[in-house]
XYZ file of N, CA and C in Angstrom:
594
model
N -20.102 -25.133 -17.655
C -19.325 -26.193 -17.002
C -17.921 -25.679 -16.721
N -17.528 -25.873 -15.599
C -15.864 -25.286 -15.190
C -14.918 -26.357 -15.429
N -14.086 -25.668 -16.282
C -13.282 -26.535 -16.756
C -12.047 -26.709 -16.196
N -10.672 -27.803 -15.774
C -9.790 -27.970 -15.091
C -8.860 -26.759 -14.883
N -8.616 -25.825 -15.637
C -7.559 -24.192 -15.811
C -8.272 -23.244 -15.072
N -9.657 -23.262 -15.079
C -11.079 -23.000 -14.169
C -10.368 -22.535 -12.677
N -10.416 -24.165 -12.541
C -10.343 -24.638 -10.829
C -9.030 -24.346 -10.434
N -7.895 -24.528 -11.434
C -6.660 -24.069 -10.584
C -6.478 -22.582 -10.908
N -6.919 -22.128 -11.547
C -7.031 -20.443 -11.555
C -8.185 -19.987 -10.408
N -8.858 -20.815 -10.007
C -9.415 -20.132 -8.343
C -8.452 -20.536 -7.622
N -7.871 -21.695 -6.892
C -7.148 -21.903 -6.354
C -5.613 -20.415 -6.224
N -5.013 -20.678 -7.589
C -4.221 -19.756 -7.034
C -4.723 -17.611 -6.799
N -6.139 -18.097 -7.025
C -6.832 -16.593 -6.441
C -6.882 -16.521 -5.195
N -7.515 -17.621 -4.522
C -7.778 -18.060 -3.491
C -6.335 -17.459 -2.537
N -5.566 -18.208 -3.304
C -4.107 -18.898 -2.228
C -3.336 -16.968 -2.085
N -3.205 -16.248 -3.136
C -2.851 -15.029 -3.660
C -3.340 -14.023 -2.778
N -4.705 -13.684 -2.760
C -5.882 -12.856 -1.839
C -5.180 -13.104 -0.476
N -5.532 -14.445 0.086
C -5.475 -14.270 1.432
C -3.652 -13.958 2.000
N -2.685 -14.597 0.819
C -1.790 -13.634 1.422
C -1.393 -12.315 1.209
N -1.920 -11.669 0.402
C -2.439 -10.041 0.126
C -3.270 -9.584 1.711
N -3.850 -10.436 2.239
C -4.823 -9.886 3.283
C -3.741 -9.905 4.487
N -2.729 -10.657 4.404
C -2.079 -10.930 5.588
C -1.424 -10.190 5.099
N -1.124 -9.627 4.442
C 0.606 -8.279 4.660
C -0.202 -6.869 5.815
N 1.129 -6.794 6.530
C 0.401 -5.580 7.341
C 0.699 -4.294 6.310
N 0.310 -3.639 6.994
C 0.247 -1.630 6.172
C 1.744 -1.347 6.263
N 2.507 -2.183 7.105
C 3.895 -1.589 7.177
C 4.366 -2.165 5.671
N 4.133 -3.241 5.442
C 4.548 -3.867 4.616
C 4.460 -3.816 3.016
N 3.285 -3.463 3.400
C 2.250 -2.729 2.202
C 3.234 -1.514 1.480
N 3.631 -0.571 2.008
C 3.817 0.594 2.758
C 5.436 0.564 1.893
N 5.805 -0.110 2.585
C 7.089 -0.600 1.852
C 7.110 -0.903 0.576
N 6.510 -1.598 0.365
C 6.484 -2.470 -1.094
C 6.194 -1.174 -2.316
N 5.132 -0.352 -1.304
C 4.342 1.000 -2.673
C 5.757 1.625 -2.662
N 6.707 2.177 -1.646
C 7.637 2.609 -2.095
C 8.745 2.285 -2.638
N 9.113 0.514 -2.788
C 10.121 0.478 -3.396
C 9.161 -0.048 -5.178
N 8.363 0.095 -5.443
C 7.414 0.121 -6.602
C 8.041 1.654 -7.626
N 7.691 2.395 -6.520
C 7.962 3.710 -6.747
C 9.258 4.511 -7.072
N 10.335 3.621 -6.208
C 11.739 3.589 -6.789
C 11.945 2.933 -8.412
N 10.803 1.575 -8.090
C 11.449 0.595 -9.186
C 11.040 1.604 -10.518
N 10.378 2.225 -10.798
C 9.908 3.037 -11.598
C 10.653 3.706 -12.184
N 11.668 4.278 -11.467
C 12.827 4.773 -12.598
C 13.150 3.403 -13.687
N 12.932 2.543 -13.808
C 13.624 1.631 -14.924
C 12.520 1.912 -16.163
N 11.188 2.183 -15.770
C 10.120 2.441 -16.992
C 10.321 3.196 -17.976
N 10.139 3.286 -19.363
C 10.467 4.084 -20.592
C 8.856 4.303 -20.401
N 8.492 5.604 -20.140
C 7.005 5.820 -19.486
C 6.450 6.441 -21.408
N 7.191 7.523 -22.315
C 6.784 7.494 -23.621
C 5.778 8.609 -23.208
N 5.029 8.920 -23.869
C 4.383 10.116 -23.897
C 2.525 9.785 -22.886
N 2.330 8.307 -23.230
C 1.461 8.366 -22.577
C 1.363 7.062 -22.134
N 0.660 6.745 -20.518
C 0.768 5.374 -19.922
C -0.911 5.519 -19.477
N -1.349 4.404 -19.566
C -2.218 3.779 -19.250
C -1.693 2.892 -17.566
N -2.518 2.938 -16.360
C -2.372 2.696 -15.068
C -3.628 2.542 -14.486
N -3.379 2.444 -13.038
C -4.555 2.122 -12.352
C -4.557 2.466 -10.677
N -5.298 2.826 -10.379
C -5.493 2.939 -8.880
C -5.485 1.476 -7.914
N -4.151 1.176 -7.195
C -4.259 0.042 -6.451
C -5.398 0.227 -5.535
N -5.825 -1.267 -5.256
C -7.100 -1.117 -4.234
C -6.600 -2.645 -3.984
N -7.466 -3.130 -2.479
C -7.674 -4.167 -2.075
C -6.485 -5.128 -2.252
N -5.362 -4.609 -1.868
C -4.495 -5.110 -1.509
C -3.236 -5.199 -2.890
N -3.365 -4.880 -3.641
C -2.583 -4.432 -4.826
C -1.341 -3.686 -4.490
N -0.311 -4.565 -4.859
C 1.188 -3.683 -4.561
C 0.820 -1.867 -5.247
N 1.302 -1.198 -4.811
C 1.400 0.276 -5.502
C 0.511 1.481 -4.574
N 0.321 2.051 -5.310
C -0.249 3.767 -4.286
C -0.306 4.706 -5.300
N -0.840 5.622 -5.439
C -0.733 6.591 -6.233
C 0.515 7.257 -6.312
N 1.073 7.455 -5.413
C 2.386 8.053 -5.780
C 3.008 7.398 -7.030
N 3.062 6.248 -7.495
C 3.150 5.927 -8.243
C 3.385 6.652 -9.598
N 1.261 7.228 -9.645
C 1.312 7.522 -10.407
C 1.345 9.025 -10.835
N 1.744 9.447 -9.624
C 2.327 10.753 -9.876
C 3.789 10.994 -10.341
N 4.906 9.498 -9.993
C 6.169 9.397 -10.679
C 5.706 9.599 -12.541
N 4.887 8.997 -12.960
C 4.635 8.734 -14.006
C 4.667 9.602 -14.954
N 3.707 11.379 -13.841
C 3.552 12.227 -14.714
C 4.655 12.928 -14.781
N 5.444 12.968 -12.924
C 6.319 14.021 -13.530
C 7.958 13.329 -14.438
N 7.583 12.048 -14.967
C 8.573 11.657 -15.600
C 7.558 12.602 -17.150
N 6.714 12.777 -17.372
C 6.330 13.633 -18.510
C 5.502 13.419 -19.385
N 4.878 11.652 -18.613
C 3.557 11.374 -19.245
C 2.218 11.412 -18.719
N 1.495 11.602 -19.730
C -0.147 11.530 -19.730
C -0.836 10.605 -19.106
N -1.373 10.227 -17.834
C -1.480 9.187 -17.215
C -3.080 8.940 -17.480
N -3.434 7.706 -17.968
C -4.933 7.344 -18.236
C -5.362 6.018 -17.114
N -6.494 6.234 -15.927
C -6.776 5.575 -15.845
C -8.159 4.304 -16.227
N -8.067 3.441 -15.798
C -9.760 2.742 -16.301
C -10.847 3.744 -15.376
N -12.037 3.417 -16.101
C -13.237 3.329 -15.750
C -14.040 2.191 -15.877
N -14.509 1.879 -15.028
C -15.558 0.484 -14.967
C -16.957 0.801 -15.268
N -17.636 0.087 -15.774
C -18.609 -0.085 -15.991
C -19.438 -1.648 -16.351
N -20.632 -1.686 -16.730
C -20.882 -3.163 -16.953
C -19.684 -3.979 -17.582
N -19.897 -5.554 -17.162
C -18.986 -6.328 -17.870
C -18.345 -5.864 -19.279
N -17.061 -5.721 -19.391
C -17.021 -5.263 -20.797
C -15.629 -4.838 -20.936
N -15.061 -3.959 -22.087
C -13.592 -3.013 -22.133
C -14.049 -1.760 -21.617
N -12.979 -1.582 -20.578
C -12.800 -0.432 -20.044
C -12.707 0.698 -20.875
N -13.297 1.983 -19.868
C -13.001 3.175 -20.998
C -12.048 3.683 -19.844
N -11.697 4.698 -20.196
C -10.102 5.644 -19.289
C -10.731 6.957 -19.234
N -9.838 7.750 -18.187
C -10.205 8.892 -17.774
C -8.417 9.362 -17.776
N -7.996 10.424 -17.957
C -6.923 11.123 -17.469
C -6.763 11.582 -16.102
N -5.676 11.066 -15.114
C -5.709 11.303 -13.923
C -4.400 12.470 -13.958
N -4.959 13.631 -12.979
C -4.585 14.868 -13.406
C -4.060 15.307 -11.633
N -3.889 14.267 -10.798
C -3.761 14.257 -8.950
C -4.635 14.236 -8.547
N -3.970 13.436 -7.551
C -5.511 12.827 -6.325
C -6.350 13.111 -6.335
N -6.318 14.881 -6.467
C -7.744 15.101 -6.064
C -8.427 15.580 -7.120
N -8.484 14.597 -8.343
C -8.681 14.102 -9.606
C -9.912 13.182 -9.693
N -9.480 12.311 -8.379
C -10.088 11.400 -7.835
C -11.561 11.157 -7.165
N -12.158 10.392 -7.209
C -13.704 9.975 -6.723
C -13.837 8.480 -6.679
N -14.575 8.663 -5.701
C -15.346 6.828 -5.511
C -15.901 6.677 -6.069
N -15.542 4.823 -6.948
C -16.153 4.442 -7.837
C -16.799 2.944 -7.534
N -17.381 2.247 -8.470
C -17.783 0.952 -7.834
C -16.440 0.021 -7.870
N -16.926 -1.127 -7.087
C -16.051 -2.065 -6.524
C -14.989 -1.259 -5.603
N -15.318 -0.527 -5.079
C -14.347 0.062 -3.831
C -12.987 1.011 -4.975
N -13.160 0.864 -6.065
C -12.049 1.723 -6.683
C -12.172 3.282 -6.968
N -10.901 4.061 -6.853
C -10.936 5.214 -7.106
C -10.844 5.586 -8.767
N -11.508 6.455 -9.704
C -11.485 7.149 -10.799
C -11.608 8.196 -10.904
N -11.172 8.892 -12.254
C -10.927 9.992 -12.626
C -12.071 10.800 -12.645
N -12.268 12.232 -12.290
C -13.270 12.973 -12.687
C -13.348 14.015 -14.127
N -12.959 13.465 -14.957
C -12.176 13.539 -15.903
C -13.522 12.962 -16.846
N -13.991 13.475 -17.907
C -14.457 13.151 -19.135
C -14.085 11.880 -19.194
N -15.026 10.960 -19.421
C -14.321 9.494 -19.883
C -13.414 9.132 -21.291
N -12.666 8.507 -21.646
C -12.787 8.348 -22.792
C -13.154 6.791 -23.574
N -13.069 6.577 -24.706
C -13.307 5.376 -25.264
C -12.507 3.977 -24.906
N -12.751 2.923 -25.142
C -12.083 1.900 -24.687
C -11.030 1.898 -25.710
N -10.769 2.849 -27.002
C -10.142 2.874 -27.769
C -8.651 3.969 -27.735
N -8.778 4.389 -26.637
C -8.117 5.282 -25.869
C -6.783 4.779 -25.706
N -6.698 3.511 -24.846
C -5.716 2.678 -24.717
C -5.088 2.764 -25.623
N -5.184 2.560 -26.956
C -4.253 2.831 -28.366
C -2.922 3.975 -27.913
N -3.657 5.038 -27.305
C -2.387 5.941 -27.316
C -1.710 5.367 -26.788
N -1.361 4.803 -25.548
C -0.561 4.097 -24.440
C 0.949 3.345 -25.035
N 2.369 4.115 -25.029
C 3.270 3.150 -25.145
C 3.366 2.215 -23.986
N 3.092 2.421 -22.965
C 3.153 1.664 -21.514
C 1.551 1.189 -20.851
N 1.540 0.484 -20.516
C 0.014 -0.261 -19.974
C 0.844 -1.263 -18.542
N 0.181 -0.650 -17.646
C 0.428 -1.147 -16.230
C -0.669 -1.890 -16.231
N -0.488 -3.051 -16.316
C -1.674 -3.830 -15.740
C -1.493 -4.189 -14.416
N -2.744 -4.715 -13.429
C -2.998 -5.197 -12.296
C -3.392 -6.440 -12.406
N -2.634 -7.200 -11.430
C -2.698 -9.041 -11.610
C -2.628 -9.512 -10.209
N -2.719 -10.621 -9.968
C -2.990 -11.075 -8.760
C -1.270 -12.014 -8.392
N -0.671 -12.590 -10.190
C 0.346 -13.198 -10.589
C 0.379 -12.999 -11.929
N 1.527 -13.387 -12.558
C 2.075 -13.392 -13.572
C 3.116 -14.279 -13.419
N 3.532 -15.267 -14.592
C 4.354 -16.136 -14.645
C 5.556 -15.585 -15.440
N 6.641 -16.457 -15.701
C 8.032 -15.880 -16.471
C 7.927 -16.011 -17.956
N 7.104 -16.514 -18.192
C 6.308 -16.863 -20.001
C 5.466 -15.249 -20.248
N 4.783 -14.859 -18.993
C 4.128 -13.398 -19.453
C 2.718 -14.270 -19.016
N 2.327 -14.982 -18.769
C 0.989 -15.307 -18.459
C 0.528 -14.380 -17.037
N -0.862 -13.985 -17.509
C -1.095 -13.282 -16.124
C -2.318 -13.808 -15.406
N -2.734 -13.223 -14.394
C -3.558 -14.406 -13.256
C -3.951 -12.876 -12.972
N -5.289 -12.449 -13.608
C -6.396 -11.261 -13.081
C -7.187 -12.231 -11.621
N -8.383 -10.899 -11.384
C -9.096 -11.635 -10.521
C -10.324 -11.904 -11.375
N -10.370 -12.389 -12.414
C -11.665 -13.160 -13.354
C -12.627 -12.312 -13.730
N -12.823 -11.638 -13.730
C -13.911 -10.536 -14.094
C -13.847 -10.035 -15.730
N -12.508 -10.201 -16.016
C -11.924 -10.245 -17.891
C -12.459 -8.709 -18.302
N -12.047 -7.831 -17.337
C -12.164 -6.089 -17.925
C -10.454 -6.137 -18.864
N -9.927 -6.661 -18.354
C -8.737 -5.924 -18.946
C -7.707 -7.474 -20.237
N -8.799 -8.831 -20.326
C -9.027 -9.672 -21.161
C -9.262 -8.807 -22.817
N -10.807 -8.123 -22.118
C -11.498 -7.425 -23.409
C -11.095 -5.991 -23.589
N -9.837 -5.734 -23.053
C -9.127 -4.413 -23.384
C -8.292 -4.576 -23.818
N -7.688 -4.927 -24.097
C -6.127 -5.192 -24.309
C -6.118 -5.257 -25.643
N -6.751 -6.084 -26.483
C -7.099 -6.541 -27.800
C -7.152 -4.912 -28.501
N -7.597 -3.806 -27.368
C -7.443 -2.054 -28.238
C -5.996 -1.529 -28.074
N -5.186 -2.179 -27.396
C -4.241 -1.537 -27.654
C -2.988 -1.711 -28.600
N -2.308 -1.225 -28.571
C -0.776 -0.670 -29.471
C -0.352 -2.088 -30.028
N -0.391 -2.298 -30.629
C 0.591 -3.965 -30.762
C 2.211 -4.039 -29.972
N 2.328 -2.637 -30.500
C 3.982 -2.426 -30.005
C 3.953 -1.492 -28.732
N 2.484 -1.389 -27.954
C 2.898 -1.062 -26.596
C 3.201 -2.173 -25.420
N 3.745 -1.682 -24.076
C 4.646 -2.657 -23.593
C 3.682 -2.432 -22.465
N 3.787 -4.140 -22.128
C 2.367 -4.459 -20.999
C 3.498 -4.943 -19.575
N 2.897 -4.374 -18.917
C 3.786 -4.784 -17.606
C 2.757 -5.084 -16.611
N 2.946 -6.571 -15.987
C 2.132 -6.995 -15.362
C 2.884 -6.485 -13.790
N 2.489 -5.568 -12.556
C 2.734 -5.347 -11.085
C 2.656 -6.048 -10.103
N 3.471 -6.674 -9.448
C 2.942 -7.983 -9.043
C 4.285 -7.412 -7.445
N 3.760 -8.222 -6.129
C 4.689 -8.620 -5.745
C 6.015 -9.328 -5.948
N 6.884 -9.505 -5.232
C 8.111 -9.969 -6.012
C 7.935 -11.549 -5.660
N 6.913 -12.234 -4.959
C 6.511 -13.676 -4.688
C 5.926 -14.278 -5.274
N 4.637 -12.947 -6.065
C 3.649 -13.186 -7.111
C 4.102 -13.601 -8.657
N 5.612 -13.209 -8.797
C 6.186 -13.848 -10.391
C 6.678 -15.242 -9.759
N 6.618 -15.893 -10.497
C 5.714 -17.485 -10.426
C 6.057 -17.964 -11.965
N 6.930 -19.950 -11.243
C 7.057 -20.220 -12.201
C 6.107 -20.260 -13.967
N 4.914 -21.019 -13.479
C 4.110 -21.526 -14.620
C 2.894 -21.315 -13.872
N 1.703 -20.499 -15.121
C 0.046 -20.388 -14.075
C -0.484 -20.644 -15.307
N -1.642 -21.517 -15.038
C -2.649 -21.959 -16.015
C -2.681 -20.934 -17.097
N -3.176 -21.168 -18.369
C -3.402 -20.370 -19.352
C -4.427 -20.626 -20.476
N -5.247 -19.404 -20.875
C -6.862 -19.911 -21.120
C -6.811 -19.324 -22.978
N -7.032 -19.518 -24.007
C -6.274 -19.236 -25.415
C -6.619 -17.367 -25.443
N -7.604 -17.299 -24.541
C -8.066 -15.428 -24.608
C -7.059 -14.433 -23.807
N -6.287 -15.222 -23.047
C -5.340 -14.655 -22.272
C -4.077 -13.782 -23.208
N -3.894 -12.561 -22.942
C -2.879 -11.811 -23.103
C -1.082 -11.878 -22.349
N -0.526 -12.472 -23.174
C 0.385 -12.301 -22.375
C 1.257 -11.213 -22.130
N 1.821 -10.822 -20.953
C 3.004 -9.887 -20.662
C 4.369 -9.857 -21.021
N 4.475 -8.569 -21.144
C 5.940 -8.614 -21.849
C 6.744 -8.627 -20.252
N 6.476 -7.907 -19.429
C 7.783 -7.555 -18.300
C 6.671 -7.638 -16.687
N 7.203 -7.462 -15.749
C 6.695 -7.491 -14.547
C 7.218 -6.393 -14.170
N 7.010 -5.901 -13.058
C 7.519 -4.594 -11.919
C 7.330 -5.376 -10.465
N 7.618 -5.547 -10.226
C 8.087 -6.149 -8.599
C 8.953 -4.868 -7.516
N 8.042 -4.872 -6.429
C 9.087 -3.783 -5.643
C 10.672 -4.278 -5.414
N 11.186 -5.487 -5.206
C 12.607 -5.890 -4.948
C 13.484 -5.753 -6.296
N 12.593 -6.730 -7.246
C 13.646 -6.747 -8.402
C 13.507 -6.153 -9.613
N 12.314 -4.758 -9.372
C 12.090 -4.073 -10.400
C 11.681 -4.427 -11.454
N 11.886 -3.964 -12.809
C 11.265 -4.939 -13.969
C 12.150 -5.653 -14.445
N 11.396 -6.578 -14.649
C 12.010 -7.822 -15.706
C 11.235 -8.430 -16.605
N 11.696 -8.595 -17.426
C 11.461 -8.925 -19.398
C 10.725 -10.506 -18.715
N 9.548 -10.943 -19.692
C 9.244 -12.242 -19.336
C 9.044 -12.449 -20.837
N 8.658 -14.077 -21.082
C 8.827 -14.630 -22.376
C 9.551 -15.639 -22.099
N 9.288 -16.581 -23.522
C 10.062 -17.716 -23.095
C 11.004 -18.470 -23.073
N 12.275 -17.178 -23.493
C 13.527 -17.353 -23.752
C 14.058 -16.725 -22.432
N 12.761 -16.489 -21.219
C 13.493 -16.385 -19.563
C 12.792 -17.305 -18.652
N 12.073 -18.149 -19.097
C 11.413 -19.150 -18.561
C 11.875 -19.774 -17.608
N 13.413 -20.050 -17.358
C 14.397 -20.678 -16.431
C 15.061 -19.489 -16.118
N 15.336 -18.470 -16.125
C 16.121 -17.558 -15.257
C 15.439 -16.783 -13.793
């Protein structure tokens, strides 16, 4: 039975997607590079956990090539059945292979979903994120049932457009919240709920 947090968590998927579909490539384009600027503010630590944007996801790999040559170990997911992701080490592009759901992964030995542990930094991918740290995936809960492996004291940054941080978004008790956002305009910012009004 779908319950009321359900229906307005499609809604703002719904509402999110299609203006993801309407940004042109210029725009796109833009956004991966001021992502890529905003990145100097990251304390990246010896090793980050990231992801290959797809399907309309602020970012680009360049990204995550800032990442390494700031001097860390870059791990991305691997998908597989419903479940926690395992990671691969992304070592440059052409690192890279087609994977399911239209995403690119590592050709890289997989590793465990327990992997994530190393990670002082975890880039997550969201559709939104609110100023409390609540985040708005696209429902599928890969990175729900991951998160729970990592660091207690690693720092989760939800990537979002700078339209996509958003006052207040439904929240479900399995939900992880975020410590900070990355936005291409206003870079990162700390969320929680002593910034709830700023």
């Amino acid at each position: 039975m779908e319950m009321p947090g359900e229906r307005e968590k499609h809604a703002w998927r719904t509402e999110i997607i299609a203006r993801r579909r309407a940004e042109t490539p210029e725009e796109h384009a833009a956004d991966a590079r001021a992502l890529v600027a905003a990145a100097g503010q990251l304390d990246v630590g010896a090793w980050v956990c990231a992801y290959v944007p797809v399907r309309g996801e602020p970012g680009s790999t360049e990204l995550l090539d800032v990442l390494r040559t700031a001097g860390a170990r870059v791990l991305l997911p691997v998908t597989g059945p419903p479940g926690p992701l395992n990671w691969a080490e992304y070592t440059g592009t052409d690192s890279l292979r087609r994977a399911r759901f239209g995403l690119l992964e590592p050709i890289a030995e997989p590793l465990p979903t327990s992997a994530i542990a190393r990670a002082e930094l975890i880039l997550v991918p969201a559709l939104a994120v609110d100023r409390r740290g609540v985040r708005l995936g696209r429902g599928a809960g890969y990175y729900d049932r991951t998160l729970s492996a990592a660091d207690p004291g690693a720092r989760l940054v939800a990537v979002v457009r700078d339209d996509e941080l958003v006052d207040r978004l439904p929240e479900e008790p399995h939900d992880r919240r975020m410590g900070w956002a990355l936005t291409p305009r206003a870079g990162l910012q700390r969320l929680g709920e002593d910034h709830s009004t700023e």
